mmCIF file of C-alpha atoms and ligand atoms in Angstrom:
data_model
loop_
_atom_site.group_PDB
_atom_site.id
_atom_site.type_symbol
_atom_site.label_atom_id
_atom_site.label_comp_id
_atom_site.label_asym_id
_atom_site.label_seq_id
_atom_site.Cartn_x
_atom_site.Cartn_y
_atom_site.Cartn_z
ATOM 1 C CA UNK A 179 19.349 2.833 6.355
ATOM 2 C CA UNK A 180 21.681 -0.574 6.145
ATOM 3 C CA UNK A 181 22.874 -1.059 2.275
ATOM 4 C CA UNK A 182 20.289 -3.345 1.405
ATOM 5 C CA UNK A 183 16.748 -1.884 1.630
ATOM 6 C CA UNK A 184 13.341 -3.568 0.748
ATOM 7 C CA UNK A 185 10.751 -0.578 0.396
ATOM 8 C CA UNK A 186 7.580 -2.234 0.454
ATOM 9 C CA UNK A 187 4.610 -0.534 -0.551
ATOM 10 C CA UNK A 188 0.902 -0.852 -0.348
ATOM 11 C CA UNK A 189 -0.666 -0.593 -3.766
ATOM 12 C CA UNK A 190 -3.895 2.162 -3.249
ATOM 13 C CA UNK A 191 -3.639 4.834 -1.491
ATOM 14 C CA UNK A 192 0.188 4.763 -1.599
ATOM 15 C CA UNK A 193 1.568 3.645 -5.072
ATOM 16 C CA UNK A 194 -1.783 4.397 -6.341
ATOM 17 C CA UNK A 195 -3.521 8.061 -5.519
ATOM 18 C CA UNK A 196 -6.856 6.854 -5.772
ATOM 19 C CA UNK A 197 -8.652 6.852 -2.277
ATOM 20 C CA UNK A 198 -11.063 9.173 -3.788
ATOM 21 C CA UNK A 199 -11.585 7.531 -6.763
ATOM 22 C CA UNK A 200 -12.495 4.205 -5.092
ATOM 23 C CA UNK A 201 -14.956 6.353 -2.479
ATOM 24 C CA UNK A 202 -16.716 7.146 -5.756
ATOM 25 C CA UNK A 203 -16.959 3.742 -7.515
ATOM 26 C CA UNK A 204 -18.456 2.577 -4.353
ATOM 27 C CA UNK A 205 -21.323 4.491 -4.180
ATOM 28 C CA UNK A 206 -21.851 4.471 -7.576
ATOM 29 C CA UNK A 207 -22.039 0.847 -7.234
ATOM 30 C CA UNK A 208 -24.484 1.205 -4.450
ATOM 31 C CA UNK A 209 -26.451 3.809 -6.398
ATOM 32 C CA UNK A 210 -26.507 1.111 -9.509
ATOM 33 C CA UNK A 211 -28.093 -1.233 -6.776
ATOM 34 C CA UNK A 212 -30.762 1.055 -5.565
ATOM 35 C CA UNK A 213 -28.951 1.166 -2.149
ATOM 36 C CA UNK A 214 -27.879 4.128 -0.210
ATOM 37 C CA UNK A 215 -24.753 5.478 -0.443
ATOM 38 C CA UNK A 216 -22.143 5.421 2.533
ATOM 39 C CA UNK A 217 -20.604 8.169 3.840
ATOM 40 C CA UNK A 218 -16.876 9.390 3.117
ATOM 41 C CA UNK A 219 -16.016 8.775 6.754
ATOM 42 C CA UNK A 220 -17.682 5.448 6.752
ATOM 43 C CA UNK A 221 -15.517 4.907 4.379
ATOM 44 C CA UNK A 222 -12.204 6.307 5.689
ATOM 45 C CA UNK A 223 -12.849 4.329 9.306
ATOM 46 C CA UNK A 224 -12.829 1.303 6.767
ATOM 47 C CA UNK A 225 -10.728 1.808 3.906
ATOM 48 C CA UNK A 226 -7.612 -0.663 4.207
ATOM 49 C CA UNK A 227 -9.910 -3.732 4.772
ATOM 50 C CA UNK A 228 -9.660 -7.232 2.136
ATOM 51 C CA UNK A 229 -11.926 -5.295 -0.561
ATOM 52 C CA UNK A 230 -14.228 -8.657 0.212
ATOM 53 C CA UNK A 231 -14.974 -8.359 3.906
ATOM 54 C CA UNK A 232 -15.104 -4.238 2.956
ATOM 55 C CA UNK A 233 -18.413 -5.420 0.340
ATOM 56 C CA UNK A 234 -19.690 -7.699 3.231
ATOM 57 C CA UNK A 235 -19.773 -4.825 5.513
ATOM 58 C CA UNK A 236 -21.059 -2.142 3.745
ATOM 59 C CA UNK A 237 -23.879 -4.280 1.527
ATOM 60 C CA UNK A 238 -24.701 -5.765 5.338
ATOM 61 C CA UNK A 239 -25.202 -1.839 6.558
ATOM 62 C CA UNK A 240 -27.359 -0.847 3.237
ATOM 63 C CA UNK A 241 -29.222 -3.865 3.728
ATOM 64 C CA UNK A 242 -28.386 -5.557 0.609
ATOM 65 C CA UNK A 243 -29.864 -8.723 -0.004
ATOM 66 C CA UNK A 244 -27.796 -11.826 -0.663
ATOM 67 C CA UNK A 245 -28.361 -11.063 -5.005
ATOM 68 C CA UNK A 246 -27.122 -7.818 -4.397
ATOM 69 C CA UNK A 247 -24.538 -8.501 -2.060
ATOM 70 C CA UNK A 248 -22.825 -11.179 -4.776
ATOM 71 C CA UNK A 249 -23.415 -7.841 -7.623
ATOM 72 C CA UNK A 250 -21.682 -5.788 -5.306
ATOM 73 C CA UNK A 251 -18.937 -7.684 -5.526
ATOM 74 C CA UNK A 252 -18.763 -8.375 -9.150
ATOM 75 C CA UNK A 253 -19.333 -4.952 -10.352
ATOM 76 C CA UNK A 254 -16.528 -4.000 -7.665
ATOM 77 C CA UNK A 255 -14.009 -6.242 -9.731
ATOM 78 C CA UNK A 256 -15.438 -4.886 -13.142
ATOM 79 C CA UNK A 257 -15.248 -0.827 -12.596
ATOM 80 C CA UNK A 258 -11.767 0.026 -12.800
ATOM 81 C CA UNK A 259 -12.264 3.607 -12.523
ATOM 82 C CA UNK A 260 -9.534 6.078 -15.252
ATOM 83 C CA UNK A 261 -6.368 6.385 -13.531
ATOM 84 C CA UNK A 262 -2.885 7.655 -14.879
ATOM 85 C CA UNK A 263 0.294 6.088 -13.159
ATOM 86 C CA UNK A 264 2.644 9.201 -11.892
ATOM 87 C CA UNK A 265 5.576 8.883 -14.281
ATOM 88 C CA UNK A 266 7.426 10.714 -11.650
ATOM 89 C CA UNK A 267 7.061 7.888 -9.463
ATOM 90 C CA UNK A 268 7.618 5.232 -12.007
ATOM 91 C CA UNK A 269 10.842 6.779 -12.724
ATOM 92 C CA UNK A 270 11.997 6.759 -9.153
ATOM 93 C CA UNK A 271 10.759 3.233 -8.641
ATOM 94 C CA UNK A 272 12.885 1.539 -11.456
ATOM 95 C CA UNK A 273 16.055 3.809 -10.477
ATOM 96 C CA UNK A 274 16.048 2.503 -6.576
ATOM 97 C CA UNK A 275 17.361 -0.725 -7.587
ATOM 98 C CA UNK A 276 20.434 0.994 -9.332
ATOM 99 C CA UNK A 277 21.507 2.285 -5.439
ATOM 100 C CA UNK A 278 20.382 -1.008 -3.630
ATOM 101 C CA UNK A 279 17.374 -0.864 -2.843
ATOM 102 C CA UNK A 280 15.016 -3.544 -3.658
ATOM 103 C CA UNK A 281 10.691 -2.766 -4.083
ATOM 104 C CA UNK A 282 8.081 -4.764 -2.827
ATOM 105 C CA UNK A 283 4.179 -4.712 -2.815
ATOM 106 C CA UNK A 284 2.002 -6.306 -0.324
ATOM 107 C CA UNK A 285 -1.879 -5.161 -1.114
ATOM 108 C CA UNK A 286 -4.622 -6.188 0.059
ATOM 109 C CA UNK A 287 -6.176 -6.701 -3.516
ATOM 110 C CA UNK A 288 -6.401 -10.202 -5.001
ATOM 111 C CA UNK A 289 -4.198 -11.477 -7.460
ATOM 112 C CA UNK A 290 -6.138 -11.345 -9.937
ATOM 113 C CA UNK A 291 -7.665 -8.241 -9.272
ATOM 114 C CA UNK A 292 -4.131 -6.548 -8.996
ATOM 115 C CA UNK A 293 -3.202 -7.581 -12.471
ATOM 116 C CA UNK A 294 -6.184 -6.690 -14.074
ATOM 117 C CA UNK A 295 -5.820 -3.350 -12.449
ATOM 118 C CA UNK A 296 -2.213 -3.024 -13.197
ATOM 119 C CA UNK A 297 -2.577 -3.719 -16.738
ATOM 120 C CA UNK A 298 -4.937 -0.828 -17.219
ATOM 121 C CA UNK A 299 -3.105 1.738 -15.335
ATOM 122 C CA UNK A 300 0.140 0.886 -16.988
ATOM 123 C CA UNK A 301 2.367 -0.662 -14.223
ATOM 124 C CA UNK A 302 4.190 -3.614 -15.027
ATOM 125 C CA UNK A 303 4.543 -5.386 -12.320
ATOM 126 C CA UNK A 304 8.015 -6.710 -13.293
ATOM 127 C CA UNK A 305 9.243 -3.685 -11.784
ATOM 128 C CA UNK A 306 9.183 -5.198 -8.219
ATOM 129 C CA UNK A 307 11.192 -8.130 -6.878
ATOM 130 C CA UNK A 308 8.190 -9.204 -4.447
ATOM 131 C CA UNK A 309 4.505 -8.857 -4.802
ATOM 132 C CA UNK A 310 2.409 -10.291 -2.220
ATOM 133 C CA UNK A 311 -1.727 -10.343 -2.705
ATOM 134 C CA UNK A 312 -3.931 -12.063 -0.660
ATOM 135 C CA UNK A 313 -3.877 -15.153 -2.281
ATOM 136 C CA UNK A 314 -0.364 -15.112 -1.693
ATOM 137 C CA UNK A 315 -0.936 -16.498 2.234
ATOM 138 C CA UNK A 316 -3.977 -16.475 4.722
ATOM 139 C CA UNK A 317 -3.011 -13.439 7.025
ATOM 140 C CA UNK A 318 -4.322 -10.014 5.774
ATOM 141 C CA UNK A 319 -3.519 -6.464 7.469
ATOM 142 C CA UNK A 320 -3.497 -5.721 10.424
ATOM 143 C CA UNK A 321 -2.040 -9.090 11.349
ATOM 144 C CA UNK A 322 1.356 -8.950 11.489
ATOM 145 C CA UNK A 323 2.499 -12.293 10.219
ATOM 146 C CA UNK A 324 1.546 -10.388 7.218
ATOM 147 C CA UNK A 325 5.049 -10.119 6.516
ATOM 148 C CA UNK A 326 6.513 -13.212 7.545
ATOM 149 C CA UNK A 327 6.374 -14.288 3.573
ATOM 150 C CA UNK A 328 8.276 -11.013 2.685
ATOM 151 C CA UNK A 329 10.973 -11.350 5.525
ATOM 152 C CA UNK A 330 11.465 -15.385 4.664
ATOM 153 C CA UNK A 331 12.273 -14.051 1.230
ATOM 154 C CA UNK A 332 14.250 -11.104 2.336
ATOM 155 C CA UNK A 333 16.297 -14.101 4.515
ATOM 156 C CA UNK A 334 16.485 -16.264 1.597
ATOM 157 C CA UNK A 335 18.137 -13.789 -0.692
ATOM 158 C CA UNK A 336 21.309 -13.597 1.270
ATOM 159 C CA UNK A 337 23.575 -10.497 2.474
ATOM 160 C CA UNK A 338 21.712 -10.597 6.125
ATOM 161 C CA UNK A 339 18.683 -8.967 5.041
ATOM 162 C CA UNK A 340 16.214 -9.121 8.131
ATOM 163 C CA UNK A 341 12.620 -7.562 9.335
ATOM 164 C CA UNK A 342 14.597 -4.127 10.057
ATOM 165 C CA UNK A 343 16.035 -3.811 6.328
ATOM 166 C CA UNK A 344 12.063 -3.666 5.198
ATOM 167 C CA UNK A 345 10.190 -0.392 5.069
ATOM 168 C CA UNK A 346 6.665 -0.129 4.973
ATOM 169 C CA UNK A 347 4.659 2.537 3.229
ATOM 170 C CA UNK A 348 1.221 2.920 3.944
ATOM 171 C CA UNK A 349 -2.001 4.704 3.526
ATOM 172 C CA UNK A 350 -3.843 3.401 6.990
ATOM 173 C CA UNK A 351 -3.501 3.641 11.108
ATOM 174 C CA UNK A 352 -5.843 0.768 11.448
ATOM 175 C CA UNK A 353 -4.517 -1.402 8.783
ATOM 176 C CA UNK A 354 -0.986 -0.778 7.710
ATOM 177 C CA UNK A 355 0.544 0.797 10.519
ATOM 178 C CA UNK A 356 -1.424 -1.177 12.981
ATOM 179 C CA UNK A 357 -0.139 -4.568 10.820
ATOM 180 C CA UNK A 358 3.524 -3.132 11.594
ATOM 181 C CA UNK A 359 3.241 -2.616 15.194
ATOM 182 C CA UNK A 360 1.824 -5.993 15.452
ATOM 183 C CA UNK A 361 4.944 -7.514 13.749
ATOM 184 C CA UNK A 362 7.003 -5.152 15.768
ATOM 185 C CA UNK A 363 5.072 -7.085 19.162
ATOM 186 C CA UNK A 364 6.405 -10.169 17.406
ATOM 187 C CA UNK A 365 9.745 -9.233 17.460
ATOM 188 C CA UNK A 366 9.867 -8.394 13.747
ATOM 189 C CA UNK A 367 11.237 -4.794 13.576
ATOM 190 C CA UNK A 368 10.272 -3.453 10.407
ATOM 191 C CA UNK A 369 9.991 0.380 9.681
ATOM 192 C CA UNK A 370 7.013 1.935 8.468
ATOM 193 C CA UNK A 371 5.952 5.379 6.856
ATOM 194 C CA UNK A 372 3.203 6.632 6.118
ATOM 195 C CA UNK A 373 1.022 8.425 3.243
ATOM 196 C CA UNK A 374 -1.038 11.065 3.819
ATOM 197 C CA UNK A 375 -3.565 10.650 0.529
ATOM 198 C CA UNK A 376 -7.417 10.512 2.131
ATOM 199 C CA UNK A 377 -7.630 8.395 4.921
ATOM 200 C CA UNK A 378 -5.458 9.263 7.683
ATOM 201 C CA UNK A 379 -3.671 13.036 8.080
ATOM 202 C CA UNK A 380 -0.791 13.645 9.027
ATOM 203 C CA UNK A 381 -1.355 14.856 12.271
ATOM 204 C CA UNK A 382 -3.340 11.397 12.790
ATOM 205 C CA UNK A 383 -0.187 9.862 12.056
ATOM 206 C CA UNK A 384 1.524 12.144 14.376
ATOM 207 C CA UNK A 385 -0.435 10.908 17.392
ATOM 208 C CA UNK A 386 -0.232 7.512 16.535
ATOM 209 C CA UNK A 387 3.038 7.819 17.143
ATOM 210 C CA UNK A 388 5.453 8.120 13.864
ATOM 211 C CA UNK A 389 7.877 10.496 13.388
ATOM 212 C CA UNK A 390 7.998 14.299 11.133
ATOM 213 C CA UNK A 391 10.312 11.913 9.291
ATOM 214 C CA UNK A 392 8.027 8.835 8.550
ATOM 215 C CA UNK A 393 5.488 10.791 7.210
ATOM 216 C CA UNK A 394 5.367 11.762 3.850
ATOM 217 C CA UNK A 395 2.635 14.549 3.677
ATOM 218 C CA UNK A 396 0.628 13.901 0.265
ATOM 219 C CA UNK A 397 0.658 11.339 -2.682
ATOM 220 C CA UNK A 398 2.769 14.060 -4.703
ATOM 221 C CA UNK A 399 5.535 13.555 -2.399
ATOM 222 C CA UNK A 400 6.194 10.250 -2.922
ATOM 223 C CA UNK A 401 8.043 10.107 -5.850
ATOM 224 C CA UNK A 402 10.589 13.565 -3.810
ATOM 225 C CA UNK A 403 10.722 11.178 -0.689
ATOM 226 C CA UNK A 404 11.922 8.032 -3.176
ATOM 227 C CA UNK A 405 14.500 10.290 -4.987
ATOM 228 C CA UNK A 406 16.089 11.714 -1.661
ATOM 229 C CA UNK A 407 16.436 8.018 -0.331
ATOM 230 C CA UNK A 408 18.956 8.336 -3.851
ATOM 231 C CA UNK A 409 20.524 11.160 -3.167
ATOM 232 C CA UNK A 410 21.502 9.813 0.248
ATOM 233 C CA UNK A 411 22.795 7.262 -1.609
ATOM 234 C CA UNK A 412 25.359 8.980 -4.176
ATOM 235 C CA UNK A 413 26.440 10.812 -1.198
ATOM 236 C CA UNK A 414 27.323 7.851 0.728
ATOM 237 C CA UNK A 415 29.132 6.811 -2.561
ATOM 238 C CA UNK A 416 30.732 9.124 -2.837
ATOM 239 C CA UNK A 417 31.930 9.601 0.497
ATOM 240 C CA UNK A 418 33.382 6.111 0.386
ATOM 241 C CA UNK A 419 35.132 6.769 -3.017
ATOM 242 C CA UNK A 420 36.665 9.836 -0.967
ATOM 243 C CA UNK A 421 37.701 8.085 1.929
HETATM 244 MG MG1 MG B 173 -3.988 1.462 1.157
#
């Protein structure tokens, strides 16, 4: 990796460890509705979708009326289900910028949405240099001009920072990596790894196509992955100082 890094991440499933958590609140939304529930691989073939279009779909399947499709919604905004931040992670997040890297968030959560959240869980999100919701721009995952607002501001900062100084962590084949191979087709080479944490395995990932080495196995290791991308780091320092 080039001396100035952006490691973007996606906010659930990647920062967050809470695929299961949001399978739950889903159903139990349903269940508040008198609606059947969905199914967890319903759910998984979905998950990664603008939480919106994700209500459409699934009310449309339980045949929710119009009432309960607009409750659905609201109640989905509402429940913010208990969840502790890894401190783990939090430490290696605000230590990457000490070694040059710089973190980013693009989610597919609304802006207001992803403050409210963030506010409960305990993550400022001051911690990042860019956050990007979807009422940041009009092109959601998969599409790949996705990133075009993160790579104009990774141009704009200076030093020759382009698509292939950006890494991409994500939780989803059909959403995150799928949004990265489609900027990829448009000539924007950015890098991608993914998360094992509920929706797609690793061996999934393996057949999509990624590398041992772009996959990081579970949630937990997260935080190990972040703190080796250090480690590299002081040893390249130190190897200059040497030489
Ligand atoms: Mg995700």
């Amino acid at each position: 990796m080039r001396n100035r890094t952006i490691l973007c991440f996606d906010l659930d499933g990647v920062l967050l460890d809470n695929t299961l958590l949001g399978f739950l609140k889903v159903n139990q939304i349903l269940v508040e509705l008198k609606l059947p529930p969905v199914s967890p691989d319903f759910l998984r073939e979905h998950w990664g979708k603008k939480m919106d279009d994700l209500a459409d779909l699934i009310c449309h399947l339980q045949g929710a009326s119009k009432e309960q499709t607009a409750c659905f919604k609201k109640r989905e905004k509402e429940i913010h289900p208990d969840y502790v931040f890894d401190r783990g992670l939090l430490r290696a997040l605000v230590t990457l910028p000490q070694f040059g890297f710089l973190t980013a968030i693009i989610t597919s959560r609304e802006e207001m949405d992803f403050r409210k959240y963030t506010r409960k869980i305990g993550l400022n999100p001051g911690i990042f240099h860019y956050i990007q919701t979807t009422d940041d721009y009009p092109c959601h995952k998969p599409n790949g001009n996705v990133f075009i607002p993160l790579i104009n501001w990774a141009h704009d900062l200076g030093g020759g920072a382009t698509a292939e100084n950006i890494v991409y962590f994500g939780d989803t084949i059909k959403y995150d990596y799928r949004a990265v191979i489609n900027a990829r087709l448009q000539g924007r080479p950015i890098k991608f790894v993914g998360v094992c944490s509920g929706i797609n395995t690793y061996k999934e990932f393996r057949d999509a196509g990624l590398e041992e080495t772009e996959i990081i196995p579970s949630h937990d290791n997260l935080s190990f992955y972040l703190n080796r991308l250090i480690q590299e780091r002081v040893r390249e320092k130190k190897k200059q100082k040497v030489s």
